[in-house]
Amino acid sequence: QVQLVESGGGLVQPGGSLTLSCAASGRVFSLNTMGWYRQVQGKQRELVASHTTGGTTAYGDSIKGRFTISRDNAKNTVYLQMNSLKSEDTAVYYCNFVGYGDAEILDFWGQGTQVTVSS
């Protein structure tokens, strides 16, 4: 099992910034990908950003240039710096962990944290 603890969501005005963090514990394989997805009610969950232990990052098209993902491998923690927030960024943000073992792949989700962008 992998436990994911998310923090940093909340209410912010348009144009503002927020930082989300997600810490993984438990069966954290040394080779893994951690990332953030978001979901608006009635819509599919979409990739925001992901970061492998090797340093490869990926970003969703809607947030490129505004959000930055980083991680601290020693702490098994991933961060999402969100700048220039827009009302359409309002969603529940979920942390995702995918661990690659010799004979198995682990896939876990956090409980989600609400981000609301509103004046």
CSV table of N, CA, C and O in Angstrom, one decimal:
chain,number,residue,atom,x,y,z
A,1,GLN,N,0.8,-1.2,0.0
A,1,GLN,CA,0.0,0.0,0.0
A,1,GLN,C,0.9,1.2,0.0
A,1,GLN,O,2.0,1.2,0.5
A,2,VAL,N,0.3,2.3,-0.6
A,2,VAL,CA,1.0,3.6,-0.6
A,2,VAL,C,0.0,4.6,-0.1
A,2,VAL,O,-1.2,4.6,-0.5
A,3,GLN,N,0.4,5.4,0.8
A,3,GLN,CA,-0.4,6.5,1.4
A,3,GLN,C,0.1,7.8,0.8
A,3,GLN,O,1.3,8.1,0.7
A,4,LEU,N,-0.9,8.6,0.4
A,4,LEU,CA,-0.6,9.9,-0.2
A,4,LEU,C,-1.3,11.0,0.7
A,4,LEU,O,-2.5,10.9,0.9
A,5,VAL,N,-0.5,12.0,1.1
A,5,VAL,CA,-1.1,13.1,1.9
A,5,VAL,C,-0.9,14.3,1.1
A,5,VAL,O,0.2,14.8,0.8
A,6,GLU,N,-2.0,14.9,0.7
A,6,GLU,CA,-2.1,16.1,-0.1
A,6,GLU,C,-2.3,17.4,0.8
A,6,GLU,O,-3.0,17.3,1.9
A,7,SER,N,-1.8,18.5,0.4
A,7,SER,CA,-2.0,19.7,1.1
A,7,SER,C,-1.8,20.9,0.2
A,7,SER,O,-1.2,20.8,-0.9
A,8,GLY,N,-2.4,22.0,0.6
A,8,GLY,CA,-2.2,23.3,-0.2
A,8,GLY,C,-3.4,23.8,-1.0
A,8,GLY,O,-3.3,24.9,-1.5
A,9,GLY,N,-4.5,23.1,-1.0
A,9,GLY,CA,-5.6,23.6,-1.7
A,9,GLY,C,-6.2,24.8,-1.0
A,9,GLY,O,-5.9,25.1,0.1
A,10,GLY,N,-7.2,25.4,-1.7
A,10,GLY,CA,-7.9,26.5,-1.1
A,10,GLY,C,-8.5,27.5,-2.1
A,10,GLY,O,-8.7,27.1,-3.2
A,11,LEU,N,-8.9,28.6,-1.6
A,11,LEU,CA,-9.5,29.7,-2.4
A,11,LEU,C,-8.5,30.7,-2.7
A,11,LEU,O,-7.7,31.2,-1.9
A,12,VAL,N,-8.4,31.1,-4.0
A,12,VAL,CA,-7.5,32.1,-4.4
A,12,VAL,C,-8.1,33.0,-5.5
A,12,VAL,O,-9.0,32.5,-6.2
A,13,GLN,N,-7.7,34.2,-5.6
A,13,GLN,CA,-8.3,35.1,-6.6
A,13,GLN,C,-7.7,34.9,-8.0
A,13,GLN,O,-6.5,34.4,-8.1
A,14,PRO,N,-8.4,35.2,-9.0
A,14,PRO,CA,-7.8,35.1,-10.4
A,14,PRO,C,-6.5,35.8,-10.5
A,14,PRO,O,-6.4,36.9,-9.9
A,15,GLY,N,-5.5,35.2,-11.1
A,15,GLY,CA,-4.2,35.8,-11.2
A,15,GLY,C,-3.3,35.4,-10.0
A,15,GLY,O,-2.1,35.7,-10.1
A,16,GLY,N,-3.8,34.8,-9.0
A,16,GLY,CA,-3.0,34.4,-7.8
A,16,GLY,C,-2.3,33.1,-8.0
A,16,GLY,O,-2.3,32.5,-9.1
A,17,SER,N,-1.6,32.7,-6.9
A,17,SER,CA,-0.8,31.5,-6.9
A,17,SER,C,-1.2,30.6,-5.8
A,17,SER,O,-1.6,31.1,-4.7
A,18,LEU,N,-0.9,29.3,-6.0
A,18,LEU,CA,-1.1,28.3,-4.9
A,18,LEU,C,0.0,27.3,-5.2
A,18,LEU,O,0.4,27.0,-6.3
A,19,THR,N,0.4,26.6,-4.1
A,19,THR,CA,1.3,25.5,-4.2
A,19,THR,C,0.7,24.3,-3.5
A,19,THR,O,0.3,24.3,-2.4
A,20,LEU,N,0.6,23.2,-4.3
A,20,LEU,CA,0.1,21.9,-3.7
A,20,LEU,C,1.3,21.0,-3.5
A,20,LEU,O,2.3,21.1,-4.2
A,21,SER,N,1.2,20.2,-2.5
A,21,SER,CA,2.2,19.2,-2.2
A,21,SER,C,1.5,17.9,-1.9
A,21,SER,O,0.4,17.8,-1.5
A,22,CYS,N,2.3,16.8,-2.2
A,22,CYS,CA,1.8,15.5,-2.0
A,22,CYS,C,3.0,14.6,-1.5
A,22,CYS,O,4.0,14.5,-2.3
A,23,ALA,N,2.8,14.0,-0.4
A,23,ALA,CA,3.9,13.2,0.2
A,23,ALA,C,3.4,11.7,0.2
A,23,ALA,O,2.3,11.4,0.6
A,24,ALA,N,4.3,10.9,-0.3
A,24,ALA,CA,4.0,9.4,-0.4
A,24,ALA,C,4.8,8.7,0.7
A,24,ALA,O,5.9,9.0,1.0
A,25,SER,N,4.1,7.7,1.2
A,25,SER,CA,4.8,6.8,2.2
A,25,SER,C,4.3,5.4,2.0
A,25,SER,O,3.2,5.1,1.3
A,26,GLY,N,5.0,4.4,2.6
A,26,GLY,CA,4.6,3.0,2.4
A,26,GLY,C,5.5,2.4,1.4
A,26,GLY,O,6.7,2.5,1.4
A,27,ARG,N,4.9,1.6,0.5
A,27,ARG,CA,5.7,0.8,-0.5
A,27,ARG,C,6.0,1.7,-1.7
A,27,ARG,O,5.5,1.6,-2.8
A,28,VAL,N,6.9,2.7,-1.4
A,28,VAL,CA,7.3,3.6,-2.4
A,28,VAL,C,8.5,3.1,-3.2
A,28,VAL,O,9.6,3.2,-2.8
A,29,PHE,N,8.2,2.5,-4.3
A,29,PHE,CA,9.3,1.9,-5.2
A,29,PHE,C,10.2,3.0,-5.6
A,29,PHE,O,9.8,4.2,-5.8
A,30,SER,N,11.5,2.7,-5.7
A,30,SER,CA,12.5,3.7,-6.1
A,30,SER,C,12.2,4.3,-7.5
A,30,SER,O,12.6,5.4,-7.8
A,31,LEU,N,11.6,3.5,-8.4
A,31,LEU,CA,11.2,4.0,-9.7
A,31,LEU,C,9.7,4.2,-9.7
A,31,LEU,O,8.9,3.3,-9.6
A,32,ASN,N,9.4,5.5,-9.8
A,32,ASN,CA,7.9,5.8,-9.8
A,32,ASN,C,7.7,7.2,-10.5
A,32,ASN,O,8.6,7.9,-10.8
A,33,THR,N,6.4,7.4,-10.7
A,33,THR,CA,5.9,8.6,-11.3
A,33,THR,C,4.9,9.2,-10.3
A,33,THR,O,4.0,8.5,-9.9
A,34,MET,N,5.1,10.5,-10.0
A,34,MET,CA,4.1,11.1,-9.1
A,34,MET,C,3.5,12.3,-9.9
A,34,MET,O,4.3,13.0,-10.7
A,35,GLY,N,2.3,12.6,-9.7
A,35,GLY,CA,1.7,13.7,-10.5
A,35,GLY,C,0.4,14.2,-10.0
A,35,GLY,O,-0.1,13.7,-8.9
A,36,TRP,N,-0.2,15.1,-10.6
A,36,TRP,CA,-1.4,15.7,-10.3
A,36,TRP,C,-2.4,15.7,-11.4
A,36,TRP,O,-2.0,15.9,-12.6
A,37,TYR,N,-3.6,15.3,-11.1
A,37,TYR,CA,-4.7,15.3,-12.0
A,37,TYR,C,-5.8,16.2,-11.4
A,37,TYR,O,-5.8,16.5,-10.2
A,38,ARG,N,-6.7,16.7,-12.2
A,38,ARG,CA,-7.8,17.4,-11.7
A,38,ARG,C,-9.1,17.0,-12.4
A,38,ARG,O,-9.1,16.5,-13.5
A,39,GLN,N,-10.2,17.3,-11.6
A,39,GLN,CA,-11.5,16.9,-12.1
A,39,GLN,C,-12.5,17.9,-11.7
A,39,GLN,O,-12.6,18.3,-10.6
A,40,VAL,N,-13.3,18.3,-12.7
A,40,VAL,CA,-14.5,19.1,-12.5
A,40,VAL,C,-15.7,18.2,-12.5
A,40,VAL,O,-15.8,17.3,-13.4
A,41,GLN,N,-16.7,18.4,-11.7
A,41,GLN,CA,-17.9,17.5,-11.6
A,41,GLN,C,-18.5,17.4,-13.0
A,41,GLN,O,-18.7,18.4,-13.7
A,42,GLY,N,-18.7,16.2,-13.4
A,42,GLY,CA,-19.3,15.9,-14.7
A,42,GLY,C,-18.4,15.8,-15.8
A,42,GLY,O,-18.8,15.5,-17.0
A,43,LYS,N,-17.1,16.0,-15.6
A,43,LYS,CA,-16.1,15.9,-16.6
A,43,LYS,C,-15.0,14.8,-16.2
A,43,LYS,O,-14.9,14.4,-15.1
A,44,GLN,N,-14.3,14.4,-17.2
A,44,GLN,CA,-13.3,13.4,-17.0
A,44,GLN,C,-12.1,14.0,-16.2
A,44,GLN,O,-11.8,15.2,-16.4
A,45,ARG,N,-11.4,13.1,-15.5
A,45,ARG,CA,-10.2,13.6,-14.8
A,45,ARG,C,-9.1,13.8,-15.8
A,45,ARG,O,-9.0,13.0,-16.8
A,46,GLU,N,-8.4,14.9,-15.7
A,46,GLU,CA,-7.4,15.2,-16.7
A,46,GLU,C,-6.0,15.4,-16.0
A,46,GLU,O,-5.9,15.8,-14.9
A,47,LEU,N,-5.0,15.1,-16.8
A,47,LEU,CA,-3.6,15.3,-16.3
A,47,LEU,C,-3.3,16.8,-16.2
A,47,LEU,O,-3.6,17.6,-17.1
A,48,VAL,N,-2.7,17.1,-15.0
A,48,VAL,CA,-2.2,18.5,-14.9
A,48,VAL,C,-0.7,18.4,-15.1
A,48,VAL,O,-0.2,19.2,-16.0
A,49,ALA,N,0.0,17.6,-14.3
A,49,ALA,CA,1.4,17.5,-14.5
A,49,ALA,C,1.9,16.2,-13.8
A,49,ALA,O,1.3,15.8,-12.8
A,50,SER,N,3.0,15.7,-14.3
A,50,SER,CA,3.6,14.5,-13.7
A,50,SER,C,5.1,14.6,-13.7
A,50,SER,O,5.7,15.4,-14.5
A,51,HIS,N,5.8,13.8,-12.8
A,51,HIS,CA,7.2,13.9,-12.7
A,51,HIS,C,7.7,12.5,-12.3
A,51,HIS,O,7.3,12.0,-11.3
A,52,THR,N,8.7,12.0,-13.1
A,52,THR,CA,9.2,10.7,-12.7
A,52,THR,C,10.4,10.9,-11.8
A,52,THR,O,11.0,12.0,-11.7
A,53,THR,N,10.9,9.8,-11.2
A,53,THR,CA,12.0,9.9,-10.3
A,53,THR,C,13.3,10.2,-11.2
A,53,THR,O,14.2,10.7,-10.6
A,54,GLY,N,13.2,9.9,-12.4
A,54,GLY,CA,14.3,10.2,-13.3
A,54,GLY,C,14.4,11.6,-13.8
A,54,GLY,O,15.4,12.0,-14.4
A,55,GLY,N,13.3,12.4,-13.5
A,55,GLY,CA,13.4,13.8,-13.9
A,55,GLY,C,12.5,14.2,-15.1
A,55,GLY,O,12.5,15.3,-15.4
A,56,THR,N,11.9,13.2,-15.7
A,56,THR,CA,11.0,13.5,-16.8
A,56,THR,C,9.7,14.1,-16.4
A,56,THR,O,9.0,13.6,-15.5
A,57,THR,N,9.3,15.2,-17.0
A,57,THR,CA,8.0,15.9,-16.6
A,57,THR,C,7.1,15.9,-17.8
A,57,THR,O,7.5,15.9,-19.0
A,58,ALA,N,5.8,16.0,-17.5
A,58,ALA,CA,4.8,16.1,-18.5
A,58,ALA,C,3.7,17.1,-18.0
A,58,ALA,O,3.4,17.1,-16.8
A,59,TYR,N,3.1,17.8,-18.9
A,59,TYR,CA,2.1,18.8,-18.5
A,59,TYR,C,0.9,18.7,-19.4
A,59,TYR,O,1.0,18.5,-20.6
A,60,GLY,N,-0.3,19.0,-18.8
A,60,GLY,CA,-1.5,19.1,-19.6
A,60,GLY,C,-1.4,20.4,-20.4
A,60,GLY,O,-0.8,21.4,-20.0
A,61,ASP,N,-2.1,20.4,-21.6
A,61,ASP,CA,-2.0,21.5,-22.5
A,61,ASP,C,-2.6,22.8,-21.9
A,61,ASP,O,-2.1,23.9,-22.2
A,62,SER,N,-3.6,22.7,-21.1
A,62,SER,CA,-4.3,23.8,-20.6
A,62,SER,C,-3.5,24.6,-19.5
A,62,SER,O,-3.9,25.8,-19.2
A,63,ILE,N,-2.5,24.0,-19.0
A,63,ILE,CA,-1.7,24.7,-17.9
A,63,ILE,C,-0.3,25.0,-18.3
A,63,ILE,O,0.4,25.6,-17.4
A,64,LYS,N,0.1,24.7,-19.4
A,64,LYS,CA,1.5,24.8,-19.8
A,64,LYS,C,1.9,26.3,-19.7
A,64,LYS,O,1.2,27.2,-20.1
A,65,GLY,N,3.1,26.5,-19.1
A,65,GLY,CA,3.6,27.9,-18.9
A,65,GLY,C,3.1,28.5,-17.6
A,65,GLY,O,3.7,29.6,-17.3
A,66,ARG,N,2.1,28.0,-17.0
A,66,ARG,CA,1.6,28.6,-15.8
A,66,ARG,C,1.9,27.7,-14.5
A,66,ARG,O,2.1,28.3,-13.4
A,67,PHE,N,2.0,26.4,-14.7
A,67,PHE,CA,2.2,25.5,-13.6
A,67,PHE,C,3.6,24.9,-13.7
A,67,PHE,O,4.0,24.6,-14.8
A,68,THR,N,4.2,24.6,-12.6
A,68,THR,CA,5.5,23.9,-12.6
A,68,THR,C,5.4,22.8,-11.5
A,68,THR,O,5.0,23.0,-10.4
A,69,ILE,N,5.8,21.6,-12.0
A,69,ILE,CA,5.9,20.5,-11.0
A,69,ILE,C,7.3,20.2,-10.7
A,69,ILE,O,8.2,20.4,-11.5
A,70,SER,N,7.6,19.9,-9.4
A,70,SER,CA,8.9,19.5,-8.9
A,70,SER,C,8.8,18.4,-7.9
A,70,SER,O,7.7,18.2,-7.4
A,71,ARG,N,9.9,17.8,-7.6
A,71,ARG,CA,9.8,16.8,-6.5
A,71,ARG,C,11.1,16.7,-5.8
A,71,ARG,O,12.2,17.1,-6.2
A,72,ASP,N,10.9,16.2,-4.6
A,72,ASP,CA,12.0,15.9,-3.7
A,72,ASP,C,12.0,14.4,-3.5
A,72,ASP,O,11.2,13.8,-2.7
A,73,ASN,N,12.9,13.7,-4.2
A,73,ASN,CA,12.9,12.2,-4.1
A,73,ASN,C,13.3,11.7,-2.7
A,73,ASN,O,12.8,10.7,-2.3
A,74,ALA,N,14.1,12.4,-2.0
A,74,ALA,CA,14.4,12.0,-0.7
A,74,ALA,C,13.2,12.0,0.3
A,74,ALA,O,13.1,11.2,1.2
A,75,LYS,N,12.3,12.9,0.0
A,75,LYS,CA,11.1,13.0,0.8
A,75,LYS,C,9.9,12.3,0.2
A,75,LYS,O,8.8,12.4,0.7
A,76,ASN,N,10.1,11.8,-1.0
A,76,ASN,CA,8.9,11.2,-1.8
A,76,ASN,C,7.8,12.2,-1.9
A,76,ASN,O,6.6,11.8,-1.7
A,77,THR,N,8.1,13.4,-2.2
A,77,THR,CA,7.1,14.5,-2.2
A,77,THR,C,7.2,15.2,-3.6
A,77,THR,O,8.3,15.5,-4.1
A,78,VAL,N,6.0,15.5,-4.1
A,78,VAL,CA,5.9,16.2,-5.3
A,78,VAL,C,5.1,17.5,-5.0
A,78,VAL,O,4.2,17.6,-4.2
A,79,TYR,N,5.6,18.6,-5.7
A,79,TYR,CA,5.0,19.9,-5.5
A,79,TYR,C,4.4,20.4,-6.9
A,79,TYR,O,5.0,20.1,-7.9
A,80,LEU,N,3.3,21.2,-6.8
A,80,LEU,CA,2.8,21.8,-8.0
A,80,LEU,C,2.6,23.3,-7.7
A,80,LEU,O,1.8,23.7,-6.9
A,81,GLN,N,3.5,24.1,-8.3
A,81,GLN,CA,3.4,25.5,-8.2
A,81,GLN,C,2.4,26.0,-9.3
A,81,GLN,O,2.7,25.8,-10.5
A,82,MET,N,1.4,26.6,-8.8
A,82,MET,CA,0.4,27.1,-9.8
A,82,MET,C,0.3,28.6,-9.8
A,82,MET,O,0.1,29.2,-8.7
A,83,ASN,N,0.7,29.2,-10.9
A,83,ASN,CA,0.7,30.7,-11.1
A,83,ASN,C,-0.4,31.1,-12.1
A,83,ASN,O,-0.9,30.3,-12.9
A,84,SER,N,-0.7,32.4,-12.0
A,84,SER,CA,-1.6,33.0,-13.0
A,84,SER,C,-2.9,32.2,-13.1
A,84,SER,O,-3.4,31.8,-14.1
A,85,LEU,N,-3.4,31.9,-11.9
A,85,LEU,CA,-4.6,31.0,-11.9
A,85,LEU,C,-5.8,31.6,-12.5
A,85,LEU,O,-6.0,32.9,-12.4
A,86,LYS,N,-6.6,30.8,-13.1
A,86,LYS,CA,-7.8,31.3,-13.8
A,86,LYS,C,-9.0,30.6,-13.2
A,86,LYS,O,-8.9,29.5,-12.6
A,87,SER,N,-10.2,31.1,-13.4
A,87,SER,CA,-11.4,30.5,-12.9
A,87,SER,C,-11.6,29.1,-13.4
A,87,SER,O,-12.1,28.2,-12.7
A,88,GLU,N,-11.1,28.8,-14.6
A,88,GLU,CA,-11.3,27.5,-15.2
A,88,GLU,C,-10.3,26.5,-14.6
A,88,GLU,O,-10.4,25.3,-14.9
A,89,ASP,N,-9.4,26.9,-13.7
A,89,ASP,CA,-8.5,26.0,-13.0
A,89,ASP,C,-9.3,25.4,-11.8
A,89,ASP,O,-8.7,24.6,-11.1
A,90,THR,N,-10.4,26.0,-11.5
A,90,THR,CA,-11.2,25.5,-10.3
A,90,THR,C,-11.5,24.0,-10.5
A,90,THR,O,-12.1,23.6,-11.6
A,91,ALA,N,-11.2,23.2,-9.6
A,91,ALA,CA,-11.4,21.7,-9.7
A,91,ALA,C,-10.9,21.1,-8.4
A,91,ALA,O,-10.3,21.7,-7.5
A,92,VAL,N,-11.2,19.8,-8.3
A,92,VAL,CA,-10.6,19.0,-7.3
A,92,VAL,C,-9.3,18.4,-7.9
A,92,VAL,O,-9.3,17.8,-8.9
A,93,TYR,N,-8.2,18.6,-7.2
A,93,TYR,CA,-6.9,18.2,-7.6
A,93,TYR,C,-6.5,16.9,-6.9
A,93,TYR,O,-6.5,16.9,-5.6
A,94,TYR,N,-6.1,15.9,-7.6
A,94,TYR,CA,-5.8,14.6,-7.1
A,94,TYR,C,-4.3,14.3,-7.3
A,94,TYR,O,-3.8,14.4,-8.4
A,95,CYS,N,-3.7,13.8,-6.3
A,95,CYS,CA,-2.3,13.3,-6.4
A,95,CYS,C,-2.3,11.9,-6.8
A,95,CYS,O,-3.2,11.1,-6.4
A,96,ASN,N,-1.4,11.5,-7.7
A,96,ASN,CA,-1.4,10.1,-8.2
A,96,ASN,C,0.1,9.6,-8.1
A,96,ASN,O,1.0,10.3,-8.3
A,97,PHE,N,0.2,8.4,-7.7
A,97,PHE,CA,1.5,7.7,-7.5
A,97,PHE,C,1.4,6.4,-8.3
A,97,PHE,O,0.5,5.6,-8.2
A,98,VAL,N,2.4,6.2,-9.2
A,98,VAL,CA,2.5,5.0,-9.9
A,98,VAL,C,3.9,4.4,-9.7
A,98,VAL,O,4.9,5.1,-10.0
A,99,GLY,N,4.0,3.3,-9.0
A,99,GLY,CA,5.3,2.7,-8.7
A,99,GLY,C,5.6,1.5,-9.5
A,99,GLY,O,4.7,0.7,-9.8
A,100,TYR,N,6.8,1.3,-10.0
A,100,TYR,CA,7.2,0.3,-10.9
A,100,TYR,C,8.1,-0.7,-10.2
A,100,TYR,O,9.3,-0.3,-9.9
A,101,GLY,N,7.6,-1.9,-9.8
A,101,GLY,CA,8.4,-2.9,-9.1
A,101,GLY,C,8.9,-3.9,-10.1
A,101,GLY,O,8.5,-3.8,-11.3
A,102,ASP,N,9.6,-4.9,-9.7
A,102,ASP,CA,10.1,-5.9,-10.6
A,102,ASP,C,9.0,-6.7,-11.2
A,102,ASP,O,9.1,-7.2,-12.3
A,103,ALA,N,8.0,-7.0,-10.4
A,103,ALA,CA,6.9,-7.8,-10.8
A,103,ALA,C,5.5,-7.2,-10.7
A,103,ALA,O,4.5,-7.9,-10.8
A,104,GLU,N,5.4,-5.9,-10.4
A,104,GLU,CA,4.1,-5.3,-10.2
A,104,GLU,C,4.2,-3.8,-10.4
A,104,GLU,O,5.2,-3.2,-10.3
A,105,ILE,N,3.0,-3.3,-10.7
A,105,ILE,CA,2.9,-1.8,-10.8
A,105,ILE,C,1.8,-1.4,-9.8
A,105,ILE,O,0.7,-2.0,-9.7
A,106,LEU,N,2.2,-0.4,-9.0
A,106,LEU,CA,1.3,0.1,-8.0
A,106,LEU,C,0.7,1.4,-8.5
A,106,LEU,O,1.4,2.2,-9.0
A,107,ASP,N,-0.6,1.6,-8.3
A,107,ASP,CA,-1.3,2.8,-8.7
A,107,ASP,C,-2.2,3.3,-7.6
A,107,ASP,O,-3.2,2.6,-7.3
A,108,PHE,N,-1.9,4.4,-7.0
A,108,PHE,CA,-2.7,5.0,-5.9
A,108,PHE,C,-3.1,6.4,-6.2
A,108,PHE,O,-2.3,7.1,-6.8
A,109,TRP,N,-4.2,6.8,-5.6
A,109,TRP,CA,-4.7,8.2,-5.6
A,109,TRP,C,-4.9,8.8,-4.3
A,109,TRP,O,-5.2,8.0,-3.3
A,110,GLY,N,-4.6,10.0,-4.2
A,110,GLY,CA,-4.9,10.8,-2.9
A,110,GLY,C,-6.4,11.0,-2.8
A,110,GLY,O,-7.2,10.8,-3.8
A,111,GLN,N,-6.8,11.6,-1.7
A,111,GLN,CA,-8.2,11.9,-1.5
A,111,GLN,C,-8.7,13.1,-2.2
A,111,GLN,O,-10.0,13.3,-2.4
A,112,GLY,N,-7.8,13.9,-2.7
A,112,GLY,CA,-8.2,15.1,-3.5
A,112,GLY,C,-8.2,16.4,-2.6
A,112,GLY,O,-8.6,16.3,-1.4
A,113,THR,N,-7.9,17.5,-3.2
A,113,THR,CA,-7.9,18.8,-2.5
A,113,THR,C,-8.6,19.8,-3.5
A,113,THR,O,-8.2,19.9,-4.6
A,114,GLN,N,-9.5,20.6,-2.9
A,114,GLN,CA,-10.2,21.5,-3.7
A,114,GLN,C,-9.4,22.8,-3.9
A,114,GLN,O,-8.8,23.4,-3.0
A,115,VAL,N,-9.4,23.2,-5.2
A,115,VAL,CA,-8.8,24.5,-5.6
A,115,VAL,C,-9.9,25.3,-6.2
A,115,VAL,O,-10.5,24.9,-7.2
A,116,THR,N,-10.2,26.5,-5.6
A,116,THR,CA,-11.2,27.4,-6.1
A,116,THR,C,-10.6,28.7,-6.5
A,116,THR,O,-10.0,29.3,-5.6
A,117,VAL,N,-10.8,29.1,-7.7
A,117,VAL,CA,-10.3,30.4,-8.2
A,117,VAL,C,-11.5,31.3,-8.5
A,117,VAL,O,-12.2,31.1,-9.4
A,118,SER,N,-11.6,32.3,-7.6
A,118,SER,CA,-12.8,33.1,-7.7
A,118,SER,C,-12.5,34.5,-7.0
A,118,SER,O,-11.7,34.5,-6.0
A,119,SER,N,-13.1,35.5,-7.5
A,119,SER,CA,-12.9,36.8,-6.9
A,119,SER,C,-14.1,37.0,-5.8
A,119,SER,O,-14.1,38.1,-5.2
